[in-house]
Amino acid sequence: MNLRFLLLICLLGLGPSNAATDPQAVLKAVVDNQRGGSLQATLTLNITRPERQTQLVLEVASDGNERAITWVKAPPREAGQAFLRVGDNIQLYNPTLKRVLRLPPSGRSDSFLGSDLSYSDLAGRDLEQDFTPRVEAESDTEITLELLPRPQAPTPYGKLVLRASKPGFVPREVLYYDQRGQAVRKITFAQWAQVGGRSFPTQVTVEDLLRPGHRTQMVYSNYRFGLPIPESCFTVRALEAGC
Amino acid sequence: MTPKTTSAPALPRLAWRNIWRHRRRTWLLVLVVAYATITTILFWGVQDGFAQSVQVGNARFLSAPALITTPQYFEDPDPEQGLPSLDFLPRVEAQPGVKAAAPRLEFPALIRSAYTADAVRARGVDPLLEAKVSNLPGAIAQGRMLEQPGEVVLGQQLAERLDARLGERVVLDTSALAGPQALGLQVVGLVKSGIAPVDRGTVLVHIQDARVLTGLQTATGVALDVTRGQEARIAEALQPVLPENLRAYDLTQLLGGLSSAIGTKQSSTFLIGMIFSLFAALAVTSTVLVSVLERTREFGMMGAVGMTPPRLAAMVTLETVFATSLGWALGLVLGYALNYWMATQNVLGPVFASYGAAWEILGTGSEIYTAQSPLYALYAALTIALAALFSILIPARRVLALNPAEAMRTE
């Protein structure tokens, strides 16, 4: 077998699946999958604690980008509350006070309706803006990215490890590590809906790894993608009156 | 025989000799007065030392000896009320009594670690200038002071609460003129001052980072280091060189209600301090009165040999003054020695700390020392003055009314 034939075999063996993967492009694809475009849906929040379990039902309308409005429908003691996010601004409507309050920076540490999500998470910045991705592992069916914070990125985490399935770079899991290498938080995605060629996770579970038994599961139902959302839905008036 | 009157110089010698004829009574008087003197010195030393601790804590850690800001910011400390410009700084620095001027940009923020978050009041500083107006850089127990943007110094207790270590990143979120902003900052230093509000709440960032976060391109105030004790005068003297919409506030104004409380406390403290002297003087007077009653026959004999009642009364008063002065002198030595010890050893810190959080809001540290002043000797001398006065009013008047013939017949 001559040298030229050997070289041909090697080249055929490499193939497109072994071409260098652009981690930035992968990360963009993952984030695009999470956005899914404009959305109206019912969101069920199941909050698990060692001593109890709580369920909330929310109605959500989002333009898939910088704006989203959420109304709490159940249980009765929480119903009537509403949240409007425009960019990094969050405003809350309290039905008891009948007032709209702007969430101050100090309030962003509070948990969202007692869940494992914080208000900071709701107005969280894009992964692409704050992290530099690197391919940690890759196979034919899956890819793992290691995301390291950019200098002065507003994130307290040391790194994120993102696992996505191929093809399509559908997000499966994100592990948040502190700056000492310990995993402190895990988000897993499941039950994907196909939306215009993208896979939107309709089930998202957030686990606090520092507190066993603390978990929040978000399940989207009655979802409609791509419908135009009226501008009036993203106004302060819509918090109380709906849209 | 012509009665021999006692000459004036002989009267003090006689009084001095008399007090040592009754040693036990004299030493009792001396000890009572010494005790009152020691108590007075320590009382004022603790009062002034505590007040100084509050002032130092606030002036050099929490606030500033003097601060230039807008009246609007003084009423509502929001970055939106910040300084319009810093052009006035050279004029201020040239003023007599102003040792240094440092711009500061303070703003409310949320600080986040990977584990928790907390509401704080961050202070943007120029690292080189801040050391001239504040003791915070000198109180950094671990790490170092800021050197460049992207860094943050935290109070040690705050860092513990966040579980943030040196070298790790924390996030500062705020919302001001620039809308919601956030920055990741590396922890480079931890402050341990012994002052609870400082150790629990200090967040120092570079003023450039503060400007990015708040959108304010100047500062919320300019902290001044001025000659100690001259804060009010210098603040007032600065007013003509400041732009119309700026004011210089001295520490008293910055402390607000706390300053009024301390002032009120000082006034009432003087009355309390007088009580020590009053009771000591009453104790001395009662002892002298007993002495006069016991020496009635002696006084009668002295009157019979020519000592007039006024001179007898003067002698009794002199005896009181001498015994009280001895006690005062002894009390000064012991009192100032004890005060010196408490001024150099942190005896009071643990005592006040045992009262818990009630004292922490005053800005005192864990180390509190007594103050020292020669004025305390004057305050303690009030005992002598009161004792002499009471002696004139009571025992000496009794002696004045003495009839020598009847007195000599007294058992």
XYZ file of C-alpha atoms in Angstrom:
654
model
C 0.000 0.000 0.000
C 1.659 3.191 -1.150
C 1.922 6.424 0.822
C -0.605 8.310 -1.335
C -3.295 5.692 -0.676
C -2.632 5.827 3.066
C -2.989 9.581 3.014
C -6.361 9.298 1.235
C -7.621 6.828 3.838
C -6.617 9.223 6.625
C -8.341 12.151 4.975
C -11.527 10.133 4.470
C -11.352 9.014 8.058
C -11.334 12.561 9.400
C -14.647 13.671 7.857
C -16.687 16.814 8.709
C -17.642 15.534 12.188
C -14.088 15.900 13.293
C -13.610 19.408 11.985
C -12.678 21.987 14.668
C -15.917 23.106 16.369
C -16.401 26.834 16.938
C -17.409 27.031 20.624
C -18.789 30.554 20.167
C -21.105 29.356 17.428
C -22.184 26.412 19.563
C -22.961 28.704 22.481
C -24.969 30.999 20.219
C -26.942 28.063 18.932
C -27.666 26.876 22.477
C -28.814 30.326 23.547
C -30.987 30.694 20.443
C -32.671 27.417 21.331
C -33.525 28.796 24.762
C -35.029 31.946 23.317
C -37.380 30.381 20.831
C -38.765 33.735 19.700
C -41.937 35.368 21.035
C -43.893 33.223 23.456
C -47.173 33.076 25.292
C -47.527 30.202 27.705
C -48.725 28.913 31.023
C -45.838 28.266 33.362
C -46.222 25.913 36.306
C -43.657 26.417 39.029
C -43.122 23.440 41.336
C -41.021 24.450 44.304
C -39.636 21.559 46.339
C -38.251 21.901 49.825
C -37.366 19.150 52.330
C -40.440 19.972 54.393
C -42.965 21.035 51.749
C -43.902 21.370 48.117
C -45.489 24.444 46.556
C -47.023 24.939 43.125
C -47.638 28.257 41.389
C -49.301 28.864 38.053
C -48.152 31.798 35.955
C -49.103 33.290 32.618
C -46.143 34.520 30.617
C -45.800 36.712 27.527
C -42.355 37.378 26.119
C -40.932 38.915 22.979
C -38.179 36.309 23.191
C -35.568 38.954 23.780
C -35.463 41.761 26.306
C -39.066 41.960 27.439
C -41.358 39.670 29.359
C -44.450 40.033 31.525
C -45.667 37.460 34.042
C -48.964 37.264 35.933
C -49.448 34.959 38.904
C -52.725 33.052 38.611
C -52.572 30.519 41.443
C -52.539 29.831 44.380
C -55.032 32.424 45.579
C -52.699 33.985 48.154
C -50.122 34.767 45.454
C -52.572 35.483 42.621
C -52.705 39.017 41.252
C -48.979 39.677 41.481
C -47.311 40.588 38.213
C -43.767 41.215 37.001
C -42.578 43.227 34.038
C -39.041 42.885 32.769
C -37.703 45.321 30.195
C -34.017 44.750 29.719
C -32.451 44.821 33.178
C -35.346 46.750 34.698
C -37.873 44.791 36.720
C -41.123 46.190 38.044
C -43.498 44.414 40.363
C -47.189 44.877 40.908
C -48.514 44.140 44.384
C -52.316 43.641 44.387
C -52.593 44.268 48.118
C -50.907 47.650 47.896
C -52.293 48.238 44.398
C -48.950 49.715 43.553
C -46.212 49.128 41.017
C -42.741 49.018 42.545
C -39.434 49.156 40.762
C -37.158 46.442 42.044
C -34.076 48.093 43.531
C -30.671 46.462 43.160
C -30.895 45.351 46.781
C -34.044 43.396 46.037
C -32.515 41.339 43.283
C -31.075 38.892 45.758
C -34.552 37.896 46.870
C -35.904 34.658 45.504
C -38.572 34.836 42.845
C -41.839 33.793 44.512
C -39.880 31.652 46.976
C -38.274 29.526 44.274
C -34.636 28.734 43.556
C -34.625 31.486 40.985
C -33.685 35.020 41.973
C -34.833 38.210 40.326
C -31.284 38.499 39.045
C -31.904 35.295 37.138
C -35.004 36.785 35.522
C -33.041 39.754 34.291
C -29.893 37.776 33.781
C -27.485 38.685 31.072
C -26.791 36.556 28.073
C -24.233 33.763 28.445
C -22.595 35.005 25.281
C -21.921 38.421 26.800
C -20.277 37.287 30.015
C -18.498 34.039 29.187
C -15.806 32.754 26.881
C -16.628 29.221 25.755
C -14.226 26.365 25.197
C -15.028 22.880 23.921
C -14.318 20.504 26.782
C -15.570 17.310 25.193
C -17.347 16.324 22.021
C -18.838 13.227 20.510
C -21.214 12.541 17.650
C -24.248 13.020 19.870
C -23.152 15.486 22.476
C -20.909 18.449 23.130
C -19.707 19.881 26.430
C -18.638 23.510 26.690
C -16.663 25.043 29.513
C -17.652 28.684 29.982
C -15.164 30.920 31.743
C -16.112 34.442 32.839
C -14.750 37.329 30.823
C -12.739 39.957 32.779
C -15.046 42.000 35.014
C -18.020 39.930 33.893
C -20.836 40.402 36.418
C -20.986 36.792 37.483
C -19.869 35.332 40.804
C -19.288 31.895 39.311
C -15.901 30.435 38.525
C -17.088 28.523 35.496
C -20.116 26.989 33.863
C -20.188 23.599 32.196
C -22.850 23.355 29.515
C -23.893 20.076 27.956
C -25.838 20.073 24.711
C -26.975 17.314 22.410
C -26.210 17.162 18.727
C -27.377 17.855 16.154
C -29.003 21.188 16.832
C -27.074 21.954 20.051
C -30.074 21.425 22.230
C -29.249 22.391 25.839
C -29.385 19.493 28.296
C -27.708 20.718 31.417
C -25.768 23.643 32.851
C -23.609 23.215 35.929
C -22.563 26.322 37.839
C -19.273 26.123 39.708
C -18.034 28.527 42.332
C -14.522 29.904 42.202
C -13.223 26.994 44.283
C -14.270 24.329 41.802
C -17.373 23.192 43.658
C -20.626 22.747 41.767
C -23.231 24.929 43.457
C -26.159 24.925 41.044
C -27.548 22.776 38.272
C -30.102 23.536 35.599
C -31.434 20.680 33.510
C -33.612 20.936 30.421
C -36.133 18.420 29.120
C -39.322 17.976 27.084
C -38.362 19.958 24.034
C -40.855 21.567 21.699
C -39.889 22.049 18.065
C -40.282 25.679 17.131
C -39.238 26.859 13.696
C -36.330 24.478 13.523
C -35.311 25.060 17.109
C -35.761 22.902 20.189
C -37.280 24.860 23.047
C -37.060 23.166 26.485
C -40.522 23.187 28.055
C -39.291 21.692 31.300
C -36.497 23.383 33.239
C -35.296 22.220 36.654
C -33.102 24.335 38.883
C -31.321 22.585 41.752
C -29.464 24.229 44.626
C -26.561 21.826 45.108
C -25.551 23.459 48.391
C -28.919 22.711 49.963
C -30.097 19.143 49.344
C -33.779 18.896 48.618
C -34.069 22.438 47.260
C -35.344 22.292 43.709
C -37.571 24.320 41.394
C -39.165 22.874 38.269
C -40.696 25.093 35.580
C -43.057 23.463 33.102
C -44.378 25.349 30.092
C -47.804 24.377 28.776
C -50.355 25.885 26.377
C -47.400 27.482 24.673
C -47.697 29.456 21.470
C -44.582 30.635 19.691
C -44.157 33.279 17.074
C -47.421 35.103 17.782
C -47.102 38.887 17.763
C -47.302 40.279 21.294
C -48.950 43.717 21.509
C -46.691 46.513 22.726
C -49.289 47.312 25.374
C -48.391 44.030 27.079
C -44.998 45.408 28.054
C -46.281 48.444 29.905
C -46.798 49.186 33.578
C -50.555 49.351 32.976
C -50.580 45.766 31.818
C -49.273 44.621 35.214
C -52.631 45.320 36.804
C -54.983 45.279 33.835
C -53.478 42.504 31.743
C -53.344 42.587 27.995
C -2.195 89.676 130.954
C -2.890 91.091 127.563
C -4.635 88.504 125.392
C -2.273 87.379 122.741
C -3.933 87.401 119.311
C -2.843 84.783 116.862
C -1.016 86.328 113.904
C -2.216 85.511 110.401
C 0.853 83.419 109.392
C 0.513 81.349 112.551
C -3.072 80.408 111.692
C -2.199 78.109 108.780
C 0.566 76.507 110.859
C -1.921 75.958 113.656
C -4.522 74.536 111.303
C -1.933 72.224 109.749
C -0.823 71.009 113.163
C -4.412 70.476 114.278
C -5.273 68.156 111.445
C -2.385 65.849 112.411
C -3.447 65.855 116.020
C -6.461 63.847 114.857
C -4.795 61.507 112.364
C -7.558 58.990 112.017
C -10.164 61.610 111.250
C -7.834 63.379 108.878
C -6.990 60.229 106.948
C -10.671 59.457 106.666
C -11.221 62.878 105.115
C -8.238 62.422 102.816
C -9.478 59.060 101.608
C -12.993 60.337 100.974
C -11.691 63.232 98.917
C -9.115 61.056 97.135
C -11.858 58.637 96.186
C -14.018 61.437 94.839
C -11.042 62.836 92.921
C -10.183 59.481 91.371
C -13.808 58.963 90.443
C -14.042 62.410 88.883
C -10.906 61.923 86.792
C -11.974 58.517 85.560
C -15.517 59.676 84.967
C -14.413 62.472 82.675
C -11.707 60.355 81.102
C -14.239 57.709 80.131
C -16.786 60.258 78.940
C -14.342 62.137 76.766
C -12.635 58.964 75.597
C -15.915 57.457 74.492
C -16.932 60.656 72.707
C -13.541 60.718 70.962
C -14.014 57.108 69.941
C -17.373 57.959 68.368
C -15.883 60.931 66.567
C -12.836 59.051 65.295
C -14.963 56.130 64.182
C -17.266 58.384 62.256
C -14.710 60.871 60.998
C -12.006 58.484 59.909
C -13.983 55.413 58.963
C -17.693 55.877 58.393
C -17.775 59.463 57.201
C -15.183 62.251 57.037
C -13.886 65.066 59.255
C -15.554 67.419 56.770
C -17.454 66.782 53.559
C -18.320 68.969 50.593
C -21.525 68.019 48.831
C -24.748 69.449 47.481
C -27.495 70.248 50.014
C -29.756 68.000 47.962
C -27.384 65.068 48.436
C -27.111 65.841 52.140
C -30.888 65.436 52.409
C -31.170 62.557 49.935
C -27.884 60.642 49.441
C -28.543 59.451 45.919
C -26.001 59.660 43.079
C -28.552 61.652 41.110
C -27.825 64.506 43.555
C -24.083 64.357 42.952
C -21.612 67.171 42.376
C -21.961 68.990 39.048
C -18.189 69.286 38.705
C -14.920 69.028 40.619
C -13.405 72.272 39.346
C -13.415 73.788 42.824
C -10.936 71.234 44.221
C -7.716 73.284 43.763
C -9.274 76.260 45.588
C -10.318 74.016 48.476
C -6.922 72.337 48.756
C -5.255 75.755 48.976
C -7.293 76.751 52.028
C -5.507 76.947 55.421
C -6.327 73.989 57.589
C -7.219 71.679 54.707
C -4.635 68.910 54.650
C -6.153 66.767 51.902
C -9.227 66.443 49.708
C -10.504 63.205 48.205
C -13.507 62.777 45.906
C -15.928 59.991 46.794
C -18.831 58.452 44.930
C -21.187 56.581 47.241
C -24.158 54.587 46.015
C -26.509 51.811 47.150
C -25.795 48.437 45.570
C -26.334 44.731 45.732
C -23.227 42.645 46.225
C -23.365 39.023 45.154
C -21.195 35.979 45.648
C -21.823 32.488 44.366
C -23.646 31.718 47.602
C -25.613 34.751 48.685
C -26.181 38.454 48.202
C -26.506 41.500 50.398
C -27.536 45.132 50.150
C -24.622 47.498 50.730
C -23.571 51.096 50.332
C -20.488 51.116 48.126
C -17.916 53.891 48.145
C -15.962 54.747 45.020
C -12.590 56.257 45.947
C -9.334 57.446 44.500
C -6.972 54.991 46.223
C -4.087 57.444 46.563
C -6.186 60.275 47.959
C -8.458 58.216 50.189
C -5.559 57.201 52.434
C -5.117 60.872 53.330
C -8.659 61.372 54.575
C -9.577 57.973 55.949
C -8.182 55.282 58.239
C -9.786 52.534 56.154
C -6.717 51.768 54.031
C -4.681 51.407 57.192
C -7.223 49.006 58.652
C -6.827 46.432 55.890
C -5.926 43.272 57.758
C -5.604 40.959 54.755
C -4.564 41.761 51.227
C -4.066 45.335 50.125
C -5.799 48.541 49.193
C -7.258 49.112 45.737
C -4.798 49.981 43.036
C -6.821 49.946 39.847
C -10.350 49.483 38.498
C -11.741 45.972 38.667
C -10.867 45.573 42.341
C -12.861 45.781 45.548
C -12.053 45.938 49.271
C -14.596 44.468 51.664
C -15.229 44.600 55.366
C -14.086 41.335 56.868
C -17.463 40.439 58.324
C -19.177 41.232 55.048
C -16.753 38.957 53.226
C -17.484 36.204 55.722
C -21.205 36.644 55.220
C -20.780 36.420 51.456
C -18.205 33.652 51.840
C -15.968 35.622 49.503
C -12.219 35.159 49.805
C -9.253 37.210 48.694
C -8.721 36.833 44.985
C -12.295 35.763 44.255
C -14.797 37.722 42.227
C -17.954 39.320 43.545
C -20.594 41.164 41.559
C -21.829 44.650 42.298
C -25.285 45.570 40.936
C -26.738 49.034 41.049
C -29.176 51.256 39.210
C -28.669 55.005 38.973
C -28.172 57.519 36.167
C -26.924 54.812 33.817
C -29.798 52.446 34.574
C -29.175 48.917 35.858
C -25.462 48.166 35.734
C -23.314 45.358 37.076
C -19.598 44.682 37.364
C -17.518 41.726 38.460
C -14.777 42.862 40.852
C -11.872 40.985 42.380
C -11.570 41.050 46.177
C -8.088 42.380 46.955
C -8.378 43.440 50.585
C -10.350 42.818 53.773
C -10.871 45.556 56.363
C -10.817 44.767 60.049
C -11.213 47.940 62.074
C -12.938 46.693 65.202
C -15.846 48.998 64.345
C -18.837 46.811 63.595
C -20.580 49.004 60.982
C -17.258 49.277 59.135
C -16.401 45.594 59.200
C -19.933 44.616 58.233
C -20.561 47.183 55.538
C -17.368 48.421 53.863
C -17.298 48.109 50.089
C -14.527 50.171 48.499
C -14.271 50.307 44.722
C -12.199 52.403 42.378
C -13.956 55.665 41.582
C -13.758 54.843 37.873
C -15.791 51.678 38.454
C -18.236 53.674 40.537
C -18.658 56.122 37.667
C -19.320 53.295 35.219
C -21.869 51.746 37.542
C -23.735 54.922 38.447
C -23.310 56.997 35.317
C -22.172 59.939 37.469
C -18.918 61.297 36.034
C -17.920 63.402 39.057
C -18.518 62.417 42.680
C -21.186 62.541 45.348
C -18.885 64.415 47.723
C -15.354 65.486 48.548
C -13.975 64.295 51.872
C -11.562 66.631 53.609
C -8.858 66.004 56.155
C -8.665 69.095 58.328
C -6.968 70.135 61.540
C -8.564 68.214 64.372
C -10.874 70.288 66.484
C -11.176 72.897 63.737
C -13.694 71.075 61.564
C -16.546 73.506 62.083
C -14.419 76.608 61.638
C -12.742 75.346 58.474
C -16.018 74.167 56.978
C -17.422 77.628 57.474
C -14.283 79.264 56.076
C -14.562 77.156 52.933
C -17.978 78.405 52.007
C -16.830 81.523 50.108
C -14.571 79.489 47.788
C -17.218 76.906 46.938
C -19.680 77.175 44.046
C -23.078 78.488 45.011
C -24.841 75.136 45.122
C -22.272 73.364 47.285
C -21.792 73.308 51.012
C -19.101 72.113 53.382
C -20.381 70.106 56.333
C -18.330 69.454 59.446
C -18.490 66.269 61.455
C -21.079 67.627 63.858
C -23.472 68.230 61.001
C -22.642 64.911 59.390
C -23.340 63.057 62.598
C -26.707 64.795 62.826
C -28.799 63.485 65.658
C -25.908 61.494 67.067
C -23.931 64.686 67.541
C -26.846 66.329 69.340
C -27.170 63.303 71.564
C -23.478 63.410 72.442
C -23.686 67.148 73.119
C -26.706 66.738 75.319
C -24.984 63.897 77.056
C -21.923 66.047 77.721
C -24.059 68.759 79.326
C -25.887 66.335 81.543
C -22.610 64.590 82.250
C -21.223 67.773 83.805
C -24.123 67.812 86.244
C -23.507 64.171 87.059
C -19.827 64.922 87.544
C -20.723 67.696 89.948
C -22.651 65.228 92.042
C -19.494 63.307 92.816
C -17.889 66.472 94.108
C -21.036 67.459 95.964
C -21.324 64.209 97.871
C -17.644 64.171 98.657
C -17.886 67.737 99.978
C -20.907 66.826 102.097
C -19.036 63.855 103.510
C -16.119 66.106 104.393
C -18.415 68.705 105.930
C -20.202 66.188 108.106
C -16.884 64.881 109.370
C -15.657 68.376 110.111
C -18.882 69.165 111.911
C -18.442 66.143 114.130
C -14.903 67.274 114.742
C -16.084 70.735 115.770
C -18.625 69.277 118.149
C -15.965 67.092 119.752
C -13.517 69.981 120.071
C -15.908 72.469 121.624
C -13.969 72.572 124.880
C -10.704 72.989 122.983
C -12.162 75.895 121.054
C -13.372 77.390 124.304
C -9.861 77.306 125.716
C -8.430 78.817 122.568
C -10.986 81.555 122.774
C -10.116 82.148 126.357
C -6.431 82.696 125.536
C -7.223 85.293 122.943
C -8.258 83.669 119.663
C -11.255 85.541 118.391
C -14.252 83.604 117.072
C -13.651 84.741 113.453
C -10.128 83.391 113.632
C -11.374 80.173 115.149
C -13.834 79.848 112.285
C -11.074 80.615 109.771
C -8.894 77.971 111.390
C -11.655 75.365 111.060
C -12.107 76.307 107.409
C -8.357 76.100 106.825
C -8.270 72.672 108.422
C -10.990 71.600 106.006
C -9.145 73.053 103.028
C -5.856 71.418 104.037
C -7.357 67.983 104.571
C -9.351 68.228 101.352
C -6.310 69.414 99.416
C -4.294 66.474 100.671
C -7.017 64.159 99.486
C -7.209 65.972 96.204
C -3.438 65.658 95.667
C -3.457 61.974 96.521
C -6.466 61.444 94.304
C -4.761 63.240 91.425
C -1.750 60.966 91.570
C -3.783 57.786 91.789
C -6.490 58.993 89.434
C -4.195 60.108 86.657
C -2.133 56.940 87.036
C -5.246 54.816 86.649
C -6.470 56.998 83.818
C -3.123 56.651 82.037
C -3.353 52.890 82.331
C -6.843 52.920 80.849
C -5.676 55.320 78.150
C -3.025 52.868 77.010
C -4.687 49.518 77.699
C -7.971 48.540 76.118
C -9.858 48.015 79.356
C -13.083 49.704 78.292
C -13.478 48.024 74.910
C -14.637 44.648 76.245
C -16.855 46.394 78.796
C -18.758 48.342 76.157
C -18.756 45.383 73.780
C -20.662 43.401 76.370
C -23.571 45.794 75.821
C -23.858 44.388 72.325
C -25.240 46.007 69.187
C -26.605 49.054 71.009
C -23.168 50.666 70.953
C -22.167 49.553 67.475
C -24.384 51.997 65.648
C -22.428 54.833 67.248
C -19.374 53.860 65.228
C -17.209 53.014 68.205
C -14.602 50.361 67.783
C -13.684 47.426 69.926
C -10.897 49.517 71.427
C -11.949 52.391 73.643
C -9.471 54.355 75.699
C -9.894 57.100 78.267
C -8.963 60.641 77.370
C -6.478 62.646 79.387
C -6.707 66.289 80.256
C -5.423 68.605 82.984
C -8.966 69.976 83.147
C -10.011 66.946 85.132
C -7.879 68.196 88.028
C -9.893 71.412 87.986
C -13.167 69.497 87.967
C -11.976 67.465 90.924
C -10.888 70.662 92.703
C -14.567 71.516 92.831
C -14.668 69.206 95.806
C -12.267 71.469 97.679
C -14.283 74.530 96.792
C -17.572 72.973 97.868
C -16.062 71.565 101.027
C -14.668 74.961 101.947
C -18.009 76.587 101.218
C -19.971 74.089 103.286
C -17.419 74.391 106.035
C -18.018 78.119 106.157
C -21.749 77.654 106.149
C -22.003 75.007 108.808
C -19.130 74.074 111.190
C -17.387 77.449 111.001
C -20.636 79.283 111.751
C -21.081 77.111 114.788
C -17.631 78.065 115.919
C -18.434 81.738 115.280
C -21.337 81.517 117.651
C -19.244 79.850 120.358
C -19.144 81.332 123.854
C -15.683 80.542 125.245
C -16.829 80.403 128.872
C -19.649 77.977 128.120
C -17.490 75.985 125.722
C -14.826 75.422 128.377
C -17.411 73.854 130.635
C -18.403 71.338 127.943
C -17.548 67.687 128.693
